[in-house]
PDB file of C-alpha atoms and ligand atoms in Angstrom:
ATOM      1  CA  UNK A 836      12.531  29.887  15.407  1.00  0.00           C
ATOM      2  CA  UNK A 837      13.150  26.303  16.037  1.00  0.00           C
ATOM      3  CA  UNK A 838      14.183  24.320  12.928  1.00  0.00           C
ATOM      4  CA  UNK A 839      12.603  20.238  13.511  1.00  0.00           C
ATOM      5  CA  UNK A 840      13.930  17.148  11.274  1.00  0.00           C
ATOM      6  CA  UNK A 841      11.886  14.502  10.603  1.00  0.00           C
ATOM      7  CA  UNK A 842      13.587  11.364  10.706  1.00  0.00           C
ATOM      8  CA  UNK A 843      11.634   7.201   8.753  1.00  0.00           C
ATOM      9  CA  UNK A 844      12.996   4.329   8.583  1.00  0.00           C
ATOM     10  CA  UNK A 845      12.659   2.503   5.390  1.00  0.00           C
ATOM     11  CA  UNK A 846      14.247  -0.942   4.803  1.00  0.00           C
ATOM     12  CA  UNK A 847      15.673  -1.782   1.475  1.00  0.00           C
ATOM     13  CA  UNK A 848      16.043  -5.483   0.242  1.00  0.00           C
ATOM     14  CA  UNK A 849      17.659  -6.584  -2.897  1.00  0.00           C
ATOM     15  CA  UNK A 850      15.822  -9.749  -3.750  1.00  0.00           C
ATOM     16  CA  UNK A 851      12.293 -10.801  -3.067  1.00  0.00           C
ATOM     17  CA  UNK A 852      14.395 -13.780  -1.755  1.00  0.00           C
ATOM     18  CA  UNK A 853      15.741 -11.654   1.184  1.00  0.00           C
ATOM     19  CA  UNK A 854      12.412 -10.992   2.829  1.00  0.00           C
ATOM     20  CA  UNK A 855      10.174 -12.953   5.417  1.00  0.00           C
ATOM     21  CA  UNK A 856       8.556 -15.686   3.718  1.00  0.00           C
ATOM     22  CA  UNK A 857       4.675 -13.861   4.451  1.00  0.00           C
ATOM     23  CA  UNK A 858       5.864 -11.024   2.866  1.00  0.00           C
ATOM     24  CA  UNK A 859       7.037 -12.664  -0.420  1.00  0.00           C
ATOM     25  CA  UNK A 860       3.494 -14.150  -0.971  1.00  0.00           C
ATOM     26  CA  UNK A 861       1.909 -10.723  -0.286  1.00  0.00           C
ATOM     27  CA  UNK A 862       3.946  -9.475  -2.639  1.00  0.00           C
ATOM     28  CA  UNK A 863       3.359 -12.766  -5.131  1.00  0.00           C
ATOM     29  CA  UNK A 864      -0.484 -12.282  -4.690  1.00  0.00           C
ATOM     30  CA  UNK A 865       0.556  -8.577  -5.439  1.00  0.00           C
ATOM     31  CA  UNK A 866       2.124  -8.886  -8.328  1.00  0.00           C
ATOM     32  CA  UNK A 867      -0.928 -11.441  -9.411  1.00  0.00           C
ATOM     33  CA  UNK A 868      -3.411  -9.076  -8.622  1.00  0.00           C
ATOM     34  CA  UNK A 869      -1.323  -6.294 -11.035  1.00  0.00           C
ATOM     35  CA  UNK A 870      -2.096  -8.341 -14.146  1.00  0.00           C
ATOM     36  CA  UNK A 871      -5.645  -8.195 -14.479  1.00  0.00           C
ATOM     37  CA  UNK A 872      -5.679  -4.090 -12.790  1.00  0.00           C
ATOM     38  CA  UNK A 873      -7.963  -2.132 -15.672  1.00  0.00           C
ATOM     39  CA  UNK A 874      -5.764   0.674 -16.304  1.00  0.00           C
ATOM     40  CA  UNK A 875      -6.544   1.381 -20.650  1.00  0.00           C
ATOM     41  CA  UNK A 876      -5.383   5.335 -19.857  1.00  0.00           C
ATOM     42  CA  UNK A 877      -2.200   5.084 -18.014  1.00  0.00           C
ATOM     43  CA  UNK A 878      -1.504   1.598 -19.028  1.00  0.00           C
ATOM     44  CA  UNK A 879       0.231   1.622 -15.451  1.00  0.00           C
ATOM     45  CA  UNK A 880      -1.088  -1.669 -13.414  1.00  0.00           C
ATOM     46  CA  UNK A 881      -0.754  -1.252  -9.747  1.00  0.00           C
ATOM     47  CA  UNK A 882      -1.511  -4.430  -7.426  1.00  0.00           C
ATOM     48  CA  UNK A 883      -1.996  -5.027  -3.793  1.00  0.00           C
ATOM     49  CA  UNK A 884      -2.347  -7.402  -1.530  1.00  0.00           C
ATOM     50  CA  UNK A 885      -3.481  -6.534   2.283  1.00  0.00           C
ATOM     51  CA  UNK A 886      -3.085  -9.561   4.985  1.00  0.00           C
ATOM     52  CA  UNK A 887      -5.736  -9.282   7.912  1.00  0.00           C
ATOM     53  CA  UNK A 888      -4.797 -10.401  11.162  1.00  0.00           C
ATOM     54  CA  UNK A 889      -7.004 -13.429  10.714  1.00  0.00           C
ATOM     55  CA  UNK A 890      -4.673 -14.888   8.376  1.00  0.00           C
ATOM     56  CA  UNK A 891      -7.323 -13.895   4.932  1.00  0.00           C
ATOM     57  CA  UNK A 892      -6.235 -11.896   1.967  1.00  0.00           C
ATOM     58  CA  UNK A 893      -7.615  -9.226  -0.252  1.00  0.00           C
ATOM     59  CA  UNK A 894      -6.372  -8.121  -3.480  1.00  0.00           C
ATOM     60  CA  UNK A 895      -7.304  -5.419  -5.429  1.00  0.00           C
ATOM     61  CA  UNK A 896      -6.227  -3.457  -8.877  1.00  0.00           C
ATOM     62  CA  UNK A 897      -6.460   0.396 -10.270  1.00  0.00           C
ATOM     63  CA  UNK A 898      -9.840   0.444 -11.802  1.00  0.00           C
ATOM     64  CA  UNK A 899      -9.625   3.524 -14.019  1.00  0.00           C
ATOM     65  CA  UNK A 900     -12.579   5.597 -15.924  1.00  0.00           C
ATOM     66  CA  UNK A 901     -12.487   7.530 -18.550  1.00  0.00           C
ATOM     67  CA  UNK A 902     -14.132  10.016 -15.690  1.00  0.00           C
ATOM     68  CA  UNK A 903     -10.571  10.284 -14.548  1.00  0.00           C
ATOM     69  CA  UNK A 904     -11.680  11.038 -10.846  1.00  0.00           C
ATOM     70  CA  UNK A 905     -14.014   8.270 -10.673  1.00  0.00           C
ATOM     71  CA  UNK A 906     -11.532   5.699 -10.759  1.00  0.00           C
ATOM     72  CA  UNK A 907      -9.541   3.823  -7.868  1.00  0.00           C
ATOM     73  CA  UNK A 908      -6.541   2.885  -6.647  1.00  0.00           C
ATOM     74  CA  UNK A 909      -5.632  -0.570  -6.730  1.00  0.00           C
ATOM     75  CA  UNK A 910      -4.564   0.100  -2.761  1.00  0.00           C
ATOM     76  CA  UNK A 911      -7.662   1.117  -1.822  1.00  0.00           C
ATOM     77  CA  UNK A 912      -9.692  -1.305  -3.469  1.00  0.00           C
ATOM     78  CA  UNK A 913      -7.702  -4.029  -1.808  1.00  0.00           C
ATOM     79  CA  UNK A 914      -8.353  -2.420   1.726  1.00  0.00           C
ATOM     80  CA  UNK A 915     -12.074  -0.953   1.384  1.00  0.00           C
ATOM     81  CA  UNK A 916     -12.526  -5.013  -0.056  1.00  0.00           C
ATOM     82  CA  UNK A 917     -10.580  -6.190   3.296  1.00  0.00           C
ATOM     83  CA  UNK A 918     -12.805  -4.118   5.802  1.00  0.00           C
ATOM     84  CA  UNK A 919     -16.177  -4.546   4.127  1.00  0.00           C
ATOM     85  CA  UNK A 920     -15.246  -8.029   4.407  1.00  0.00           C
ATOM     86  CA  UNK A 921     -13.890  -8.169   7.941  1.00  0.00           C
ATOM     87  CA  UNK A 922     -14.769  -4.882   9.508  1.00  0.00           C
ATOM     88  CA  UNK A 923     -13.478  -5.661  13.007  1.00  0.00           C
ATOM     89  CA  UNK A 924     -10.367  -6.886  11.707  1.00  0.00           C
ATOM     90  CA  UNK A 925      -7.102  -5.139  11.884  1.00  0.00           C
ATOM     91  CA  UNK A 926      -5.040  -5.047   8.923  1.00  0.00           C
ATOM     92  CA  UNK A 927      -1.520  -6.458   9.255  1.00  0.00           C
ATOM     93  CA  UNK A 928       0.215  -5.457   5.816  1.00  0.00           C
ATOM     94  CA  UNK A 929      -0.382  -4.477   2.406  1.00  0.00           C
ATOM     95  CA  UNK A 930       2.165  -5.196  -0.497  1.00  0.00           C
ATOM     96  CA  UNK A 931       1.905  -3.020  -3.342  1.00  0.00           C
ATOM     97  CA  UNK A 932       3.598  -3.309  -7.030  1.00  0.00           C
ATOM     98  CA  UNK A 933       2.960  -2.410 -10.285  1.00  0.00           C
ATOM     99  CA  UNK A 934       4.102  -2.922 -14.043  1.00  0.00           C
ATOM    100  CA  UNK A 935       3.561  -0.792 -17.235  1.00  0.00           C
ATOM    101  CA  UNK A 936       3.052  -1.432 -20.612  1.00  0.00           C
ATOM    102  CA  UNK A 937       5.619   0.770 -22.394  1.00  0.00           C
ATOM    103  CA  UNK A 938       8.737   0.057 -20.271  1.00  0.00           C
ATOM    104  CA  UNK A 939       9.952  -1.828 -16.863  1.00  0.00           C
ATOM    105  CA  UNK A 940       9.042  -0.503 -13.605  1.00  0.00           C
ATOM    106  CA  UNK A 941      12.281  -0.831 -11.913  1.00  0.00           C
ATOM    107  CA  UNK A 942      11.880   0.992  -8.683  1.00  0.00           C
ATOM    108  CA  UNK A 943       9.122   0.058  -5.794  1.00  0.00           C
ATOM    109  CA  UNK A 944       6.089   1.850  -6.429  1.00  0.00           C
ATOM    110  CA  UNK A 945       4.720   3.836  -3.744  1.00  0.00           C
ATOM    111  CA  UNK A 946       1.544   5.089  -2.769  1.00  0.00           C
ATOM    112  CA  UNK A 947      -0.302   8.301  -3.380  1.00  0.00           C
ATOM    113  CA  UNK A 948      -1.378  10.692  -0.649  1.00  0.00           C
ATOM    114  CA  UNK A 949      -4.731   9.541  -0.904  1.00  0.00           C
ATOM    115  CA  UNK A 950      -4.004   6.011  -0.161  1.00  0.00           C
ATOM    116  CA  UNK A 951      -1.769   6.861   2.368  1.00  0.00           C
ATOM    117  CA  UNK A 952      -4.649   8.631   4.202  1.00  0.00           C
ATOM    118  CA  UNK A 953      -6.920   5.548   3.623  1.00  0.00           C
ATOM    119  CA  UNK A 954      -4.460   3.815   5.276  1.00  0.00           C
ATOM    120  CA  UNK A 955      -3.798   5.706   8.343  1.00  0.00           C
ATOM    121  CA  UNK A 956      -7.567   5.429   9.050  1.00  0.00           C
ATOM    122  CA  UNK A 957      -6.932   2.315   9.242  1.00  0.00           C
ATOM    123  CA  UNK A 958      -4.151   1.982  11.701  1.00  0.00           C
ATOM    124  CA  UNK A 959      -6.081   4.798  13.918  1.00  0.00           C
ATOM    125  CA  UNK A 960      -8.839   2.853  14.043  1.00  0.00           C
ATOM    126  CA  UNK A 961      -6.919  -0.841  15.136  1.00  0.00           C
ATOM    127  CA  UNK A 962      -4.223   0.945  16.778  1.00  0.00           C
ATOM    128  CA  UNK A 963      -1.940  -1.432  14.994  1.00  0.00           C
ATOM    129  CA  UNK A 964       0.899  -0.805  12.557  1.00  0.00           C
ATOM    130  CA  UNK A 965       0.427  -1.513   8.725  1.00  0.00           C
ATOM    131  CA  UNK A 966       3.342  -2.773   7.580  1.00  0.00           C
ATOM    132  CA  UNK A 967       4.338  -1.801   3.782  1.00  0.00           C
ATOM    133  CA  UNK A 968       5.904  -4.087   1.188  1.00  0.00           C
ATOM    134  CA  UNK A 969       6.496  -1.841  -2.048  1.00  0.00           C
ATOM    135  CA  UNK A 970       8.506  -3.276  -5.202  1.00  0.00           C
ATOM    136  CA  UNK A 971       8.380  -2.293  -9.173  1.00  0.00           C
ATOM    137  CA  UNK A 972       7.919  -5.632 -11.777  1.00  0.00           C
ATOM    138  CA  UNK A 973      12.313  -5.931 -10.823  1.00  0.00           C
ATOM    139  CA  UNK A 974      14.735  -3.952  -8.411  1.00  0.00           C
ATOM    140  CA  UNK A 975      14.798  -3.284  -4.868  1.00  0.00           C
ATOM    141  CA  UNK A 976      11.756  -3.936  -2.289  1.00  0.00           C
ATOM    142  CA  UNK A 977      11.189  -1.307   0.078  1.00  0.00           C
ATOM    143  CA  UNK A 978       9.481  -2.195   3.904  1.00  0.00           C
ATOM    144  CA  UNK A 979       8.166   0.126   6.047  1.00  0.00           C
ATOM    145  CA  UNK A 980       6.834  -0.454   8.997  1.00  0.00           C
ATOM    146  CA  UNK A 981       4.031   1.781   9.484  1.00  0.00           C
ATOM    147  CA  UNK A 982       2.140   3.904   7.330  1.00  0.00           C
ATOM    148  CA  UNK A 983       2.967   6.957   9.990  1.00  0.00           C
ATOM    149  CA  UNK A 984       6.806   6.784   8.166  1.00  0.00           C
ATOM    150  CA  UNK A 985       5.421   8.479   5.167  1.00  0.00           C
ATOM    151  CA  UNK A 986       2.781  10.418   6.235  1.00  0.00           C
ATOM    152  CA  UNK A 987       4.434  12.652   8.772  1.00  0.00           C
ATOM    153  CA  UNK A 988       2.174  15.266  10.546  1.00  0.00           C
ATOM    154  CA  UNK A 989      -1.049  13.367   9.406  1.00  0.00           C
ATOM    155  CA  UNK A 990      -4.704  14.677  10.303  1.00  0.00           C
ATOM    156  CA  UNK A 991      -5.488  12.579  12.707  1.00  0.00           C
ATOM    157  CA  UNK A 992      -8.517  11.807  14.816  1.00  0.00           C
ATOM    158  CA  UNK A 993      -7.119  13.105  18.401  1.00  0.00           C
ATOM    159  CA  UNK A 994      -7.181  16.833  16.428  1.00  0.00           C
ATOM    160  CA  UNK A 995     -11.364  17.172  16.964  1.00  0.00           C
ATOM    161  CA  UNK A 996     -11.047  16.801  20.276  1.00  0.00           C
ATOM    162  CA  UNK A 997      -9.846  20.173  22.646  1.00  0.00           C
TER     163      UNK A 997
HETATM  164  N1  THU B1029      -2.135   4.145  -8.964  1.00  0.00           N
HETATM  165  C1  THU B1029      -2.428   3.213  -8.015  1.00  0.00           C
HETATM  166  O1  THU B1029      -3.264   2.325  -8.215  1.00  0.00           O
HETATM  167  N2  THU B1029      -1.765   3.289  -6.844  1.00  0.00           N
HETATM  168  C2  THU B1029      -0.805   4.208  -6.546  1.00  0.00           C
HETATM  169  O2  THU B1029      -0.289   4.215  -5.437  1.00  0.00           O
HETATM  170  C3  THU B1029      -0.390   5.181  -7.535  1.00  0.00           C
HETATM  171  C4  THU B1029      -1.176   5.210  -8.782  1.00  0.00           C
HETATM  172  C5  THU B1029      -2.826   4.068 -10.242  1.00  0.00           C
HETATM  173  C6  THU B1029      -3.801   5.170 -10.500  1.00  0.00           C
HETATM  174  C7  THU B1029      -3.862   5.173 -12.001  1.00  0.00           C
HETATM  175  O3  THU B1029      -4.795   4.189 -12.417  1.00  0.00           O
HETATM  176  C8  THU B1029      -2.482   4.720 -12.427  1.00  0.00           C
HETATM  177  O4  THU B1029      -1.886   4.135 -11.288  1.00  0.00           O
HETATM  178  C9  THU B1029      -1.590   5.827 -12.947  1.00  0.00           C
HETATM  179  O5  THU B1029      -1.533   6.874 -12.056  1.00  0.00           O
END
């Protein structure tokens, strides 16, 4: 028996005022797109903001149903927007936050399995890093620099082939 450690790194930041300038207006457009998410179950409203290598920008918000599963993350509608949009091009970051209704989100929100999966796809398919910006409505931002940080031991593509 062999016992293996898994070892991210995860950068934590204060202020918004400590990061790189890009990544304070993904987060801004973020933290825009989070006020107009349609989340009437939860009342949870997650916002992100993914920056394509071309310089453009998608947002997107949780678009909940009262079909529970038929609704979306607000992750994945900012990056299925991004490559319907711009299917050749890679996608450079994606800064996530959110804000409830009955209290203050105070720690960075981060994504669900699913969306981590989504996003994964995504780096397999550019072979280039997504970089992740993740803060509540106040507290501490949280950068990673690839999705592959939090997803240890994804599926991954090279597994069909012998
Ligand atoms: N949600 C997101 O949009 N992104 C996440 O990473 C986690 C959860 C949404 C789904 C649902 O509309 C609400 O937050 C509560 O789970």
């Amino acid at each position: 028996m062999k016992k293996i450690k898994l070892s991210s790194t995860i950068y934590e930041y204060d202020s918004i005022e400590e990061i790189d300038k890009a990544d304070k207006e993904l987060l801004l457009q973020a933290k825009k797109a989070c006020l107009s998410a349609y989340a009437p179950y939860s009342k949870y409203y997650v916002g992100a903001a993914t920056l394509l290598e071309n310089g453009k920008i998608f947002t997107g918000n949780n678009q909940e149903n009262i079909a529970t599963p038929s609704g979306m993350c607000a992750e994945r509608v900012a990056v299925f927007s991004a490559s319907s949009h711009y299917p050749e091009t890679p996608i450079k970051a994606i800064a996530i936050t959110s804000k409830a209704k009955d209290f203050i989100v105070d720690t960075p929100v981060t994504p669900c399995g699913a969306c981590r999966q989504v996003l994964a796809e995504y780096e397999t398919k550019f072979n280039s890093n997504i970089k992740l910006i993740l803060m509540g409505e106040t507290g501490k931002i949280l950068i990673i620099n690839s999705i592959k940080d939090i997803l240890p031991l994804m599926f991954h593509a090279d597994k069909l082939k012998k």
